GROMACS .gro file of C-alpha atoms in nm:
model
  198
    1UNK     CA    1   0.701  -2.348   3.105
    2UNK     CA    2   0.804  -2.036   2.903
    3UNK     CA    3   1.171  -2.189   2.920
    4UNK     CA    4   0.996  -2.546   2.744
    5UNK     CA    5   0.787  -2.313   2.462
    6UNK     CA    6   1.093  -2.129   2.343
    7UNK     CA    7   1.284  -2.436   2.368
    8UNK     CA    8   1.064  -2.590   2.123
    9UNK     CA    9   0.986  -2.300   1.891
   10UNK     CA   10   1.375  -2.270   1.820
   11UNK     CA   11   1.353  -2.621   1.732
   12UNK     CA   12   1.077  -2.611   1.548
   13UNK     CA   13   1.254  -2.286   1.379
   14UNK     CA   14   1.539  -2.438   1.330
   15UNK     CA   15   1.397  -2.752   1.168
   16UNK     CA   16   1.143  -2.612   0.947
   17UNK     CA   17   1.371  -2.263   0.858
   18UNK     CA   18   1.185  -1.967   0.739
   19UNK     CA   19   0.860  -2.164   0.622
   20UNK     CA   20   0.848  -2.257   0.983
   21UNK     CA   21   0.882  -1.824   1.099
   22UNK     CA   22   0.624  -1.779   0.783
   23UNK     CA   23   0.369  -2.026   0.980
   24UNK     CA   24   0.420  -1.907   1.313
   25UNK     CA   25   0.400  -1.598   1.250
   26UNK     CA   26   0.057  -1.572   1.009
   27UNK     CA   27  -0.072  -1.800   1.284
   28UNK     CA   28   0.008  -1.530   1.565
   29UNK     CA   29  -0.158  -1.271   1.292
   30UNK     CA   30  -0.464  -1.408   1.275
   31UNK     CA   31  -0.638  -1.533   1.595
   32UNK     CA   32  -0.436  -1.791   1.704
   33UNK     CA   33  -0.306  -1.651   2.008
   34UNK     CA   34   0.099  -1.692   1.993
   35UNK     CA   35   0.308  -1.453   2.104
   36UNK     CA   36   0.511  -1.295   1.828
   37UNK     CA   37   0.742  -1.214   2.130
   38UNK     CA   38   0.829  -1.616   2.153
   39UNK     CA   39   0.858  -1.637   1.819
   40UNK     CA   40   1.075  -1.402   1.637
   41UNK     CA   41   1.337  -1.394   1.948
   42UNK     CA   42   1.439  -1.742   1.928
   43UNK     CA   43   1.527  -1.667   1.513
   44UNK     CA   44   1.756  -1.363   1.594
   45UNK     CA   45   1.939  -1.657   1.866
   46UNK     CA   46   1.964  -1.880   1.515
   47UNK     CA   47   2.061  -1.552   1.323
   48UNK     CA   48   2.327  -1.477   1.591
   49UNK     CA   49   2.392  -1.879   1.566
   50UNK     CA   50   2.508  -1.827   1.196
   51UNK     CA   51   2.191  -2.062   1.116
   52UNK     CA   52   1.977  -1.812   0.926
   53UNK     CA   53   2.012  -1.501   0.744
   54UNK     CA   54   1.850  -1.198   0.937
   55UNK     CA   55   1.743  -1.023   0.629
   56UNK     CA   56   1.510  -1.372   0.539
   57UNK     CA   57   1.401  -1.372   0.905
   58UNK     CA   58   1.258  -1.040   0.926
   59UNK     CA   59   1.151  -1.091   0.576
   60UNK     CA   60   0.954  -1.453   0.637
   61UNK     CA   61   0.818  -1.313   0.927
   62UNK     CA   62   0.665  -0.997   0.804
   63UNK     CA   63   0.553  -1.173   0.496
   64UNK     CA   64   0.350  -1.410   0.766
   65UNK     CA   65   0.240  -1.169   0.936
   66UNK     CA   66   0.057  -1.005   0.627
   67UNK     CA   67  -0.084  -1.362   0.558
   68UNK     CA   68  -0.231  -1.394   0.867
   69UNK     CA   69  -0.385  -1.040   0.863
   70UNK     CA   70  -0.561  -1.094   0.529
   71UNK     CA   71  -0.687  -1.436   0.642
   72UNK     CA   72  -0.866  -1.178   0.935
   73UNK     CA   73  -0.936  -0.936   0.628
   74UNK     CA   74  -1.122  -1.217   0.415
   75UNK     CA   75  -1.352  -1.341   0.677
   76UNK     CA   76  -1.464  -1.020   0.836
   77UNK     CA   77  -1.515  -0.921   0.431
   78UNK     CA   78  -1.699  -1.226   0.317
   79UNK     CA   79  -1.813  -1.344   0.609
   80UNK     CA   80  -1.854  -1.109   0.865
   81UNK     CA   81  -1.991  -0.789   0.622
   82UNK     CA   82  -2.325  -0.988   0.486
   83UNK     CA   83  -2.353  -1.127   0.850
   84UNK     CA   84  -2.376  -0.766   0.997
   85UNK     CA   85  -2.577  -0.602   0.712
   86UNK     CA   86  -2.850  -0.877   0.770
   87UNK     CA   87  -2.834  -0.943   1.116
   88UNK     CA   88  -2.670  -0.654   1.283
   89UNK     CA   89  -2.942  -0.483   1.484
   90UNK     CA   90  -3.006  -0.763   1.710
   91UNK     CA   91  -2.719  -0.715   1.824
   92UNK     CA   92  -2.721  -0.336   1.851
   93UNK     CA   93  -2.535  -0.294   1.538
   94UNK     CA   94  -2.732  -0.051   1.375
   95UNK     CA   95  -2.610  -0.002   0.933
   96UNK     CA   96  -2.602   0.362   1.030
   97UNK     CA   97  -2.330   0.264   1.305
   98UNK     CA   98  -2.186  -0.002   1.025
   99UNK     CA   99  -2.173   0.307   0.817
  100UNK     CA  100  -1.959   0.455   1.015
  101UNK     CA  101  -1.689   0.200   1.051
  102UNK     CA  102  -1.714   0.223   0.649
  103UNK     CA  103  -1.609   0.585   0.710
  104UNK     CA  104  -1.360   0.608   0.920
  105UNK     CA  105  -1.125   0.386   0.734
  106UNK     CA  106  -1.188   0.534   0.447
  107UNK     CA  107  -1.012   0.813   0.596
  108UNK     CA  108  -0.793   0.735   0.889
  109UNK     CA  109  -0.757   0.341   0.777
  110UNK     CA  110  -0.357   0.422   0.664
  111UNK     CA  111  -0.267   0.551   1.081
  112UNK     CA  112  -0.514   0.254   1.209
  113UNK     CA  113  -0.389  -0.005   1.025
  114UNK     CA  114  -0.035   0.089   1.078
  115UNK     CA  115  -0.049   0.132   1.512
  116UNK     CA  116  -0.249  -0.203   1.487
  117UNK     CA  117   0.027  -0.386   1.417
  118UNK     CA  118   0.237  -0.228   1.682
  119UNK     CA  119   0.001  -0.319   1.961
  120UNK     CA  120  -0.022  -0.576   2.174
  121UNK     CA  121  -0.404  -0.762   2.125
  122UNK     CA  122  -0.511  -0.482   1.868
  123UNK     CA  123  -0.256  -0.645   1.611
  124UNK     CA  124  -0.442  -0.957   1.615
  125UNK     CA  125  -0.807  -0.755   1.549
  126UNK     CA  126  -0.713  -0.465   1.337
  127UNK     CA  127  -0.794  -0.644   1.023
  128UNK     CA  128  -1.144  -0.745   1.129
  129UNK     CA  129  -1.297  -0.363   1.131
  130UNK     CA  130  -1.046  -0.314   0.804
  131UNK     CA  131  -1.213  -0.609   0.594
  132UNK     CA  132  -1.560  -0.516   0.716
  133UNK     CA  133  -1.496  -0.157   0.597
  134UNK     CA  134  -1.346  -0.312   0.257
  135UNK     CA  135  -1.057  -0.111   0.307
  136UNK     CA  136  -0.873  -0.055  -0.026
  137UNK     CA  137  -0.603  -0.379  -0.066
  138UNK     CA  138  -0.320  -0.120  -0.151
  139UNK     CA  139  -0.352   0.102   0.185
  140UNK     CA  140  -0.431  -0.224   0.395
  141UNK     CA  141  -0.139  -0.463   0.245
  142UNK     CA  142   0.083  -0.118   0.278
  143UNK     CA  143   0.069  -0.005   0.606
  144UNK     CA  144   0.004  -0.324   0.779
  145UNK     CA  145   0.320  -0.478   0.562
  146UNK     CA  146   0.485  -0.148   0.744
  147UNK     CA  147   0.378  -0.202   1.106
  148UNK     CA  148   0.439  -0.574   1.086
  149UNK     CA  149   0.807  -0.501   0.968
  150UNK     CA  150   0.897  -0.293   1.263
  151UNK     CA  151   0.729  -0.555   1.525
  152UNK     CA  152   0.929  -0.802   1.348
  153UNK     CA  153   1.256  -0.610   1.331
  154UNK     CA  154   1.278  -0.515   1.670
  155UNK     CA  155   1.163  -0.856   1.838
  156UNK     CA  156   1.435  -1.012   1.558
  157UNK     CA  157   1.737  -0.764   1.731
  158UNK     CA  158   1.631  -0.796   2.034
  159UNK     CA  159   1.648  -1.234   1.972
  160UNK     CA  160   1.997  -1.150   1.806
  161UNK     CA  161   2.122  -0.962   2.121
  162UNK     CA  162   2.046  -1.136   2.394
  163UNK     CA  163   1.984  -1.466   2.229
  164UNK     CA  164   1.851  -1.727   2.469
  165UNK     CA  165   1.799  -1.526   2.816
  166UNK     CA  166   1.409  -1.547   2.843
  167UNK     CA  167   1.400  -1.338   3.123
  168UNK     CA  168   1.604  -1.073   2.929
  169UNK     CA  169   1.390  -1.085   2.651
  170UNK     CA  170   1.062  -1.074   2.842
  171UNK     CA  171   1.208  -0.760   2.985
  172UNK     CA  172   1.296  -0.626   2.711
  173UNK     CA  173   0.976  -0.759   2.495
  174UNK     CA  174   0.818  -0.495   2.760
  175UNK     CA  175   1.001  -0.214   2.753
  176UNK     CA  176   0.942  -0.231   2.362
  177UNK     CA  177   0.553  -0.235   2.431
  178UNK     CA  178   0.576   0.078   2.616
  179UNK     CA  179   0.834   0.238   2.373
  180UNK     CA  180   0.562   0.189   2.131
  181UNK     CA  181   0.242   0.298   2.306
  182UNK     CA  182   0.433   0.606   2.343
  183UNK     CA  183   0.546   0.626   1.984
  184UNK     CA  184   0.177   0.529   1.908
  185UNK     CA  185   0.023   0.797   2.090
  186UNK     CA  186   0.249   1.084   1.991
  187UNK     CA  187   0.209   0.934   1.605
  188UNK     CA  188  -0.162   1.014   1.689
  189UNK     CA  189  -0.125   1.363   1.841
  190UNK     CA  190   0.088   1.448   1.533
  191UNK     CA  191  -0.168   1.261   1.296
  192UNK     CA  192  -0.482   1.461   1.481
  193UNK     CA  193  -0.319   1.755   1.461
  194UNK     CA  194  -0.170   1.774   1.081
  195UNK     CA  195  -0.520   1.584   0.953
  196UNK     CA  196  -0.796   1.824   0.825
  197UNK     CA  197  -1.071   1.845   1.022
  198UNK     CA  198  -1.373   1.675   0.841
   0.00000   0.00000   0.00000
């Protein structure tokens, strides 16, 4: 099955070019639920092919991933925000606990935003508590722009590399998960300790 999906994704890759890794990949941002890891992979294979240009990969792909995070952004914002002001409490969502979302991204938004995007399932939900905080367009383009860059990059290298071996690349596709919990959680520790106390 997984051989089938990757099989078609580096046709459909191939066929459509880098509006085709934009789509994919601000589909897999939002809540669609495709795998960046079977999507960026097969267009480092076409990058190693000589039949696209890594730097427009990564690119495309980081661009689509910030499309598909604001489309997240927007709805929790216009949609979601009045929703929970007015109707909140009956489902336990108190506006003092509202409130406090508000405040917390106003002042640890930046390292949020940012490990989002390097998690698995988080990266597709980050930008709902983000947009329902209003978090400032400059901090939430920025560091999500950031985190998407490195997901894309490595997934890209790793597609580049070891081209079509989908067992390979589902190995590896793990090992970079737990490469970046670890990252994530000494980023944290570091972020905990250096940020004032409020």
């Amino acid at each position: 099955m997984l051989h089938e999906v990757i099989n078609w994704l580096v046709g459909t890759i191939g066929s459509m070019g880098y509006i085709g890794i934009f789509l994919l990949m601000a589909m897999e941002s939002s809540v669609i639920p495709i795998p960046s890891e079977i999507i960026m992979p097969p267009a480092g294979y076409l990058v190693h092919e000589g039949k696209m240009n890594m730097a427009l990969v990564i690119l495309s792909g980081t661009s689509g991933s910030l499309f598909g995070a604001y489309v997240n952004y927007f709805a929790a914002h216009y949609l979601g925000r009045p929703f929970l002001l007015k109707y909140g409490h009956y489902v336990l969502i108190s506006e003092e606990t509202f409130l406090r979302v508000e405040r917390y991204f106003a002042e640890h938004g930046e390292i949020s935003t940012f490990i989002g995007r390097l998690l698995p399932v988080i990266r597709h939900l980050i930008s709902i508590p983000a947009g329902l905080a209003s978090m400032s367009h400059a901090k939430f383009a920025t560091y999500t722009f950031l985190g998407a860059f490195i997901w894309v990059s490595i997934l890209t290298v790793i597609g580049y590399f070891i081209g079509h071996n989908q067992e390979l690349i589902a190995e590896y596709s793990h090992q970079l998960v737990l490469g970046l919990l670890v990252f994530s959680a000494v980023l944290v520790a570091v972020y905990v300790k250096v940020k004032p106390k409020l």
